[in-house]
Coordinates of C-alpha atoms and ligand atoms in Angstrom, one line a residue:
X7 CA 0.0 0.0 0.0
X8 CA 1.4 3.7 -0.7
X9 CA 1.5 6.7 1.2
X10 CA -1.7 7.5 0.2
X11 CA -3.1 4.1 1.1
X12 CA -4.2 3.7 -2.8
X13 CA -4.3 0.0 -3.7
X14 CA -6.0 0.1 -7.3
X15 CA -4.3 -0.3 -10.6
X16 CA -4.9 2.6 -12.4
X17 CA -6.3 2.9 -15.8
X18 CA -4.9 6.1 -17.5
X19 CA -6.7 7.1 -20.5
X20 CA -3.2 8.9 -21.9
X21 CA -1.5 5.2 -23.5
X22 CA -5.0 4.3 -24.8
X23 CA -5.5 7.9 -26.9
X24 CA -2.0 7.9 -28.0
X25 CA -3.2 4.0 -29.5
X26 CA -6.1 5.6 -31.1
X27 CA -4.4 8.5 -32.5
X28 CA -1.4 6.6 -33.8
X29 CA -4.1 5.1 -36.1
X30 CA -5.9 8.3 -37.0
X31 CA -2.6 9.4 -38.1
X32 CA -2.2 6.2 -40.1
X33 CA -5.6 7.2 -42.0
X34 CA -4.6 10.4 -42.6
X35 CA -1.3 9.8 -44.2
X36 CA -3.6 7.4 -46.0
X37 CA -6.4 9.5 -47.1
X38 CA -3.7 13.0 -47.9
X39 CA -1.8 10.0 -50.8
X40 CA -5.6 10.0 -52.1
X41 CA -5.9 13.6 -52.6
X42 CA -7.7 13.8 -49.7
X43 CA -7.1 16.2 -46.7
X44 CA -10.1 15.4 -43.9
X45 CA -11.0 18.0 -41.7
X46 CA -12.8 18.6 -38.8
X47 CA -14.5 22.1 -38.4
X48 CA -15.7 23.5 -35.1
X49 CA -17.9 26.2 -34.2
X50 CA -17.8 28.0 -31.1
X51 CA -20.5 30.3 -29.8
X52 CA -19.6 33.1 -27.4
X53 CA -16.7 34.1 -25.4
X54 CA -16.3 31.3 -22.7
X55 CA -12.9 31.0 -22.0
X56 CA -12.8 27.1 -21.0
X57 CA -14.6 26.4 -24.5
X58 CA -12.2 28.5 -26.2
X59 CA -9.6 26.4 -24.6
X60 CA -11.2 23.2 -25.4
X61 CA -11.5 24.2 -29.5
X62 CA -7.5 25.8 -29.0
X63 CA -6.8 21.7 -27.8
X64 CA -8.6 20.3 -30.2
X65 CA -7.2 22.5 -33.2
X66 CA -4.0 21.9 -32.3
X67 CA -4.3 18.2 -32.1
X68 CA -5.9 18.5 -35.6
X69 CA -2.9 20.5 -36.9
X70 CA -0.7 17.3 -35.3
X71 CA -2.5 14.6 -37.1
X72 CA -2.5 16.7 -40.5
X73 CA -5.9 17.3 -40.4
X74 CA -7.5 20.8 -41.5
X75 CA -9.7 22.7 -38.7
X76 CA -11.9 25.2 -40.2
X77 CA -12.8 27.4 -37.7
X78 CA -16.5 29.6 -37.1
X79 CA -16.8 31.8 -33.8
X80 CA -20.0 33.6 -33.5
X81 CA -21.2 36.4 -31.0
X82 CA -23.0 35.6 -28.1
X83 CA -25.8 37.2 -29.7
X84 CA -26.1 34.7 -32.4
X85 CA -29.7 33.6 -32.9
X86 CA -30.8 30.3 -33.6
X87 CA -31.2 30.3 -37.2
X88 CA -27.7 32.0 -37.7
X89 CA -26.4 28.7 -36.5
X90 CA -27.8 26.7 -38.4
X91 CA -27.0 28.3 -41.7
X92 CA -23.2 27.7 -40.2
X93 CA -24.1 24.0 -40.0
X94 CA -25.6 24.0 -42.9
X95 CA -22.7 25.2 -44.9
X96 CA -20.5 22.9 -43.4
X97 CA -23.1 20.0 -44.4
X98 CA -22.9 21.5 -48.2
X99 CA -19.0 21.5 -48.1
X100 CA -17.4 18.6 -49.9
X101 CA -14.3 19.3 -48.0
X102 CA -15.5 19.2 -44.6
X103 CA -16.3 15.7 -42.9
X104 CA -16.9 16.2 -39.3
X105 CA -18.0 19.0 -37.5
X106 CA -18.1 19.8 -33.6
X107 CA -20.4 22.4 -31.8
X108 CA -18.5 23.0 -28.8
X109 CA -21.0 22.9 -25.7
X110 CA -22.3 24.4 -24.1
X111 CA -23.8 27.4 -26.1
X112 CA -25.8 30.4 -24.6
X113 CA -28.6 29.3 -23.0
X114 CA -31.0 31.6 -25.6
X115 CA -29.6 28.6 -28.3
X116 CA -31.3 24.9 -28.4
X117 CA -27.8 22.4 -28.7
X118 CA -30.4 19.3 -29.5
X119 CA -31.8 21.4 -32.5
X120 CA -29.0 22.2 -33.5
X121 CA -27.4 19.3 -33.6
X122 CA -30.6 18.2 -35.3
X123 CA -29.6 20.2 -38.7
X124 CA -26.2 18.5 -38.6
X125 CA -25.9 16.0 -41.2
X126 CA -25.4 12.3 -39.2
X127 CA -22.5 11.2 -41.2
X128 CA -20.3 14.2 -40.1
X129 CA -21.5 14.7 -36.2
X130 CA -18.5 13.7 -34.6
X131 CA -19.7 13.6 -31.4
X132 CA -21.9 10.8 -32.1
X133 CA -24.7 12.3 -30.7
X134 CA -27.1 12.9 -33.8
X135 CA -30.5 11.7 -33.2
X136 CA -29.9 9.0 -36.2
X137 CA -26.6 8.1 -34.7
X138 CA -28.0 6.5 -31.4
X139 CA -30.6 5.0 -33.8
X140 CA -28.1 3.5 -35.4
X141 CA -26.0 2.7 -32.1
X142 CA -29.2 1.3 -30.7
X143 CA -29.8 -1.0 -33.8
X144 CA -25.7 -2.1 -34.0
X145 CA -25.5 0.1 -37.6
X146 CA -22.4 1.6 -38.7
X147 CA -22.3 5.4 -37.8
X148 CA -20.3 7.5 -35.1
X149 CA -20.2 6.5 -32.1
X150 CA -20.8 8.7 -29.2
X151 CA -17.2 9.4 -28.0
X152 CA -17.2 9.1 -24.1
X153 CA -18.4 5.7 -24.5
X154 CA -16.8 4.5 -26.8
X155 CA -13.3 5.8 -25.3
X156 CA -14.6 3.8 -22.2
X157 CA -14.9 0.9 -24.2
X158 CA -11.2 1.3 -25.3
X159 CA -10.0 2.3 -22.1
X160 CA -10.9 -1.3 -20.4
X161 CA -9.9 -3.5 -23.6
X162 CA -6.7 -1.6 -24.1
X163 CA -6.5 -2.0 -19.7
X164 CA -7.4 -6.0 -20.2
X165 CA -10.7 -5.5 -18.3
X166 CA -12.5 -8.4 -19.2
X167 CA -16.0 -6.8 -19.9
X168 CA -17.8 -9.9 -21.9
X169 CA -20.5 -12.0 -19.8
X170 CA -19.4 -9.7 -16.7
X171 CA -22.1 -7.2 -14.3
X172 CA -21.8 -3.5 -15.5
X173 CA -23.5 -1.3 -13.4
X174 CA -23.6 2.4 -14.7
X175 CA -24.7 5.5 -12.6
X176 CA -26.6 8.0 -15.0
X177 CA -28.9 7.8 -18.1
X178 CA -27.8 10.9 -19.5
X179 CA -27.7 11.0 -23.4
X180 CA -24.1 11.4 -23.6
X181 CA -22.6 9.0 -21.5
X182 CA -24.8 6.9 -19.4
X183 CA -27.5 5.9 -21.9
X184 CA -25.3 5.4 -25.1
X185 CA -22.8 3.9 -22.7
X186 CA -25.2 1.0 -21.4
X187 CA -26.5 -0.1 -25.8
X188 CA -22.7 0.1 -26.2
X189 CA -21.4 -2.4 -23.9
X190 CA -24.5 -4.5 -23.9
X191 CA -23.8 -5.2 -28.0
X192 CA -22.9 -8.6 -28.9
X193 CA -19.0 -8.3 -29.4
X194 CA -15.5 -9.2 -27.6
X195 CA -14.8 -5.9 -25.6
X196 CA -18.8 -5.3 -24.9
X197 CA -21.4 -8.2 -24.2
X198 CA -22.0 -7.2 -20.5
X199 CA -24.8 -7.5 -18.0
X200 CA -25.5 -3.8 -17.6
X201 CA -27.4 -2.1 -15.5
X202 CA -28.1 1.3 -15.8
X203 CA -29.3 3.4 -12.1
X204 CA -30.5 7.2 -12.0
X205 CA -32.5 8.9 -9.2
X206 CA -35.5 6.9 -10.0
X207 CA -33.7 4.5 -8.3
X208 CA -33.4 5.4 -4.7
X209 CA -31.2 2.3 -3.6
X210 CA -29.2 2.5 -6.0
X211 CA -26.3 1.8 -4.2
X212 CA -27.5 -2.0 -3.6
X213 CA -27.0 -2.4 -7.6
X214 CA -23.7 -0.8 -7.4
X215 CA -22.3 -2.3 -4.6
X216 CA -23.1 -6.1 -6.9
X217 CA -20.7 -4.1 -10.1
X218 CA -17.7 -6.1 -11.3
X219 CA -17.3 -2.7 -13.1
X220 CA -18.8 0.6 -11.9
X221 CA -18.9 3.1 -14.5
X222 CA -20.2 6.6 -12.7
X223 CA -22.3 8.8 -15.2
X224 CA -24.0 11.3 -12.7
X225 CA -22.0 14.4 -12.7
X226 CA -22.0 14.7 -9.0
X227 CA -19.4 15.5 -7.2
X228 CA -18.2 12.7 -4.8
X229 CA -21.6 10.6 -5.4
X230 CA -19.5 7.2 -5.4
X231 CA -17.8 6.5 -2.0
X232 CA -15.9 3.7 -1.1
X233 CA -18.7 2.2 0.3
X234 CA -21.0 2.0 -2.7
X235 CA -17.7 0.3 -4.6
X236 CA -17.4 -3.4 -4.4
X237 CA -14.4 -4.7 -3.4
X238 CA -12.0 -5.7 -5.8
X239 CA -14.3 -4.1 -8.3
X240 CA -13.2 -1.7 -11.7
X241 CA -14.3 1.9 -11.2
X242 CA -14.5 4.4 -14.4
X243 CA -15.2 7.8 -13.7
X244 CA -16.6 9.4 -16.4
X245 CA -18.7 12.1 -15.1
X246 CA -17.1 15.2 -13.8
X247 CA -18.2 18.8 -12.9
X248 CA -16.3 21.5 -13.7
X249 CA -16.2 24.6 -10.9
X250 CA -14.7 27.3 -13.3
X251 CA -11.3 25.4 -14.0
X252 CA -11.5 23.0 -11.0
X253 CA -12.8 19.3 -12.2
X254 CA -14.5 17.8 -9.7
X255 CA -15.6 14.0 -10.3
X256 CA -18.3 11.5 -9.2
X257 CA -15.8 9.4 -7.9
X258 CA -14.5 9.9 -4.5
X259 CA -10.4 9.4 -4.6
X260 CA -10.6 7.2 -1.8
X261 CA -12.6 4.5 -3.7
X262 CA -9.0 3.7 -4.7
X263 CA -8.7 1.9 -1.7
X264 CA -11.2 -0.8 -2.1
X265 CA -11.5 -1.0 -6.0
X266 CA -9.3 -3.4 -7.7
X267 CA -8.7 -0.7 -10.4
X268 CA -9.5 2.5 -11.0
X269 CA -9.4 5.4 -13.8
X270 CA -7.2 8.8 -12.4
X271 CA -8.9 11.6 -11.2
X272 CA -7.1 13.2 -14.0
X273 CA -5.9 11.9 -17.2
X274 CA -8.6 9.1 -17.1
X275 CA -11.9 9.4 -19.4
X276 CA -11.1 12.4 -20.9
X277 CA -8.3 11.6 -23.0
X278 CA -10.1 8.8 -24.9
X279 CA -12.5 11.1 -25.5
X280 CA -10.8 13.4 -27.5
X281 CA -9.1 10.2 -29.3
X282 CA -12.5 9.2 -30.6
X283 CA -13.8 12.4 -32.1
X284 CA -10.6 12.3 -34.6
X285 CA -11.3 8.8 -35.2
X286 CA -14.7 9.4 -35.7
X287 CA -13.8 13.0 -38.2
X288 CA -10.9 10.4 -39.9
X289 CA -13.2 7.3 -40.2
X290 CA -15.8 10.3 -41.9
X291 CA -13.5 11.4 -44.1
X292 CA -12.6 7.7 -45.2
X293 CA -15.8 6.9 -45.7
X294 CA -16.6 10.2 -48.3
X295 CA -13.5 9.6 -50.1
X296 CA -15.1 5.7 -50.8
X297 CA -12.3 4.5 -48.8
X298 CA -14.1 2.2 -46.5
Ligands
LIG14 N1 -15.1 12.8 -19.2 C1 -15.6 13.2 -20.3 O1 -14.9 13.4 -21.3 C2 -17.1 13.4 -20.4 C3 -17.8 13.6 -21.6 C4 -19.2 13.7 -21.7 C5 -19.9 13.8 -20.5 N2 -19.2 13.7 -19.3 C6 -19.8 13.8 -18.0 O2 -20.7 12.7 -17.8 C7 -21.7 13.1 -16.9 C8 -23.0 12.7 -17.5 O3 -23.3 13.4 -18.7 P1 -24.8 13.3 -19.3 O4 -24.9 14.4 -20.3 O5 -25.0 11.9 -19.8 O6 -25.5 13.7 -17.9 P2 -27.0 14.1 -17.6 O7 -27.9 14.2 -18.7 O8 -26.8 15.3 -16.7 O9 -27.4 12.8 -16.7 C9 -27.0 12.6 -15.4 C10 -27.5 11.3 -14.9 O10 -27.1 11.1 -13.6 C11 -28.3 10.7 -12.8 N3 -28.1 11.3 -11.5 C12 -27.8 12.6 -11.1 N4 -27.8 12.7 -9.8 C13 -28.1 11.5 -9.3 C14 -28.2 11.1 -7.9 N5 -28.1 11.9 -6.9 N6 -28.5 9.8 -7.8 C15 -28.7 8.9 -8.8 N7 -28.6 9.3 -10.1 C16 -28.3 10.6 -10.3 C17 -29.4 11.4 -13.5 O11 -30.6 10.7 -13.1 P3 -32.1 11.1 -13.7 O12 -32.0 10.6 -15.2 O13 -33.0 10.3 -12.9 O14 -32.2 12.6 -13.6 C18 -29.1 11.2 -14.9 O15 -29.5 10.0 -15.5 C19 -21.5 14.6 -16.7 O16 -20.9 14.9 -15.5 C20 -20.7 15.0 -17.9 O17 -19.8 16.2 -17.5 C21 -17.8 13.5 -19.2

């Protein structure tokens, strides 16, 4: 036992991303000897500095990987209907294959109707009404990138996942939901028992406490304590609140000490998410360029 009385392996999300881009980068050498260059446009609404930051990351990982980032940043004051012209000039460009609305957006804007005029084939995020059809019905199509970096993150870990009991906090339509069809589907690194718990659920720790893997979903600070965690089990963290620049997460550090293994508190989740959306924007442009 350490210092710190942690006992869990942990599961960094760092080795796995650096996997996933190695192959995006593949691609893209791939697809540039085609004539092709993909690219990923963003759009940013308003002056939130944290957003900024996150398109600045993303951009710059672009840039690495040899993709092209076309770039829109509208006012504040941007209505409705201006954004989706954006969208849907991006939709109409040949030359663009994915496309990112960085949330949130001023609360005057509607993200899901936006996201609605997107066309399916470039929403990166996976998140497209027709993509969680498609998700739901095992049909090609982005995936939704938290979960599918979770998926990653325990094959690429060795977490056996197959014919073993998921439990996952949260039913939100990024993460939890999406999260449970995924690793319920009928395939090596999925084909779990899962269980999904929210607050209709008000024991929900008697569910969690059963999880051979514990995936937390909530975005609630500290929700999962050591003693909703059980013993020996594999704890993800994938829901976090942010408090200006301070990440707070569902899972409570010292669930380290009775997990078997464990995601950081930073450098876990996150970094597989990132890895997906280029694989997603690269697997996009691949599949416009009738290359697979
Ligand atoms: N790490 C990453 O890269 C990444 C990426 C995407 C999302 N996230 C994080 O993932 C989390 C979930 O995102 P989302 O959009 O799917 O969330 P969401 O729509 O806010 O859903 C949260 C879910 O947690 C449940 N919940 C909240 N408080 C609870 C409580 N006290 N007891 C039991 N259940 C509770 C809610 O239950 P009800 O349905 O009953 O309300 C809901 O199903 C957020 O923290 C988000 O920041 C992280």
């Amino acid at each position: 036992m350490s210092s710190s009385g942690t006992t869990a392996r942990l599961l960094p999300g760092g080795p796995v991303a650096e996997r996933v881009l190695a192959e995006v980068a593949d691609d893209v050498v791939a697809l540039r000897a085609a004539g092709v260059t993909p690219a990923l446009a963003t759009v940013l609404v308003g002056d939130d500095d944290a957003s900024a930051g996150y398109i600045r990351i993303k951009q710059r990982q672009a840039a690495e990987l040899g993709f092209a980032s076309p770039h829109v940043h509208l006012p504040a004051s941007t209505s409705q209907a201006d954004l989706h012209r954006v969208l849907e000039d991006f939709n109409a460009d040949k030359d663009v294959h994915g496309v990112l609305v960085q949330y949130p957006i001023p609360g005057h804007l509607d993200y899901d109707r936006a996201l609605q005029v997107l066309d399916p084939d470039k929403d990166v995020d996976g998140l497209h009404p027709v993509n969680m059809g498609r998700l739901a019905l095992g049909l090609p199509g982005p995936l939704p990138c938290t979960p599918a970096g979770i998926e990653a993150l325990l094959a690429f870990h060795g977490v056996p996942v197959a014919g073993r009991e998921v439990v996952i906090l949260g039913r939100g339509a990024t993460l939890g939901r999406p999260l449970a069809m995924l690793l319920a589907q009928k395939r090596p690194t999925a084909n779990a028992a899962v269980t999904v718990v929210h607050t209709g659920v008000a024991d929900w720790p008697r569910y969690t406490r059963r999880a051979e893997i514990l995936i937390a979903a909530a975005g609630v600070p500290g929700i999962i304590q050591p003693e909703h965690v059980r013993p020996g089990a594999v704890v993800v963290g994938g829901g976090v609140r942010y408090e200006g620049r301070r990440l707070l997460p569902d899972v409570d550090e010292s669930c380290a000490e009775v997990a078997g293994a464990i995601t950081p508190r930073v450098g876990g989740v996150g970094p597989t998410t990132v890895a997906m959306l280029f694989r997603n924007a690269v697997v996009a442009a691949r599949r416009a360029a009738g290359l697979g």
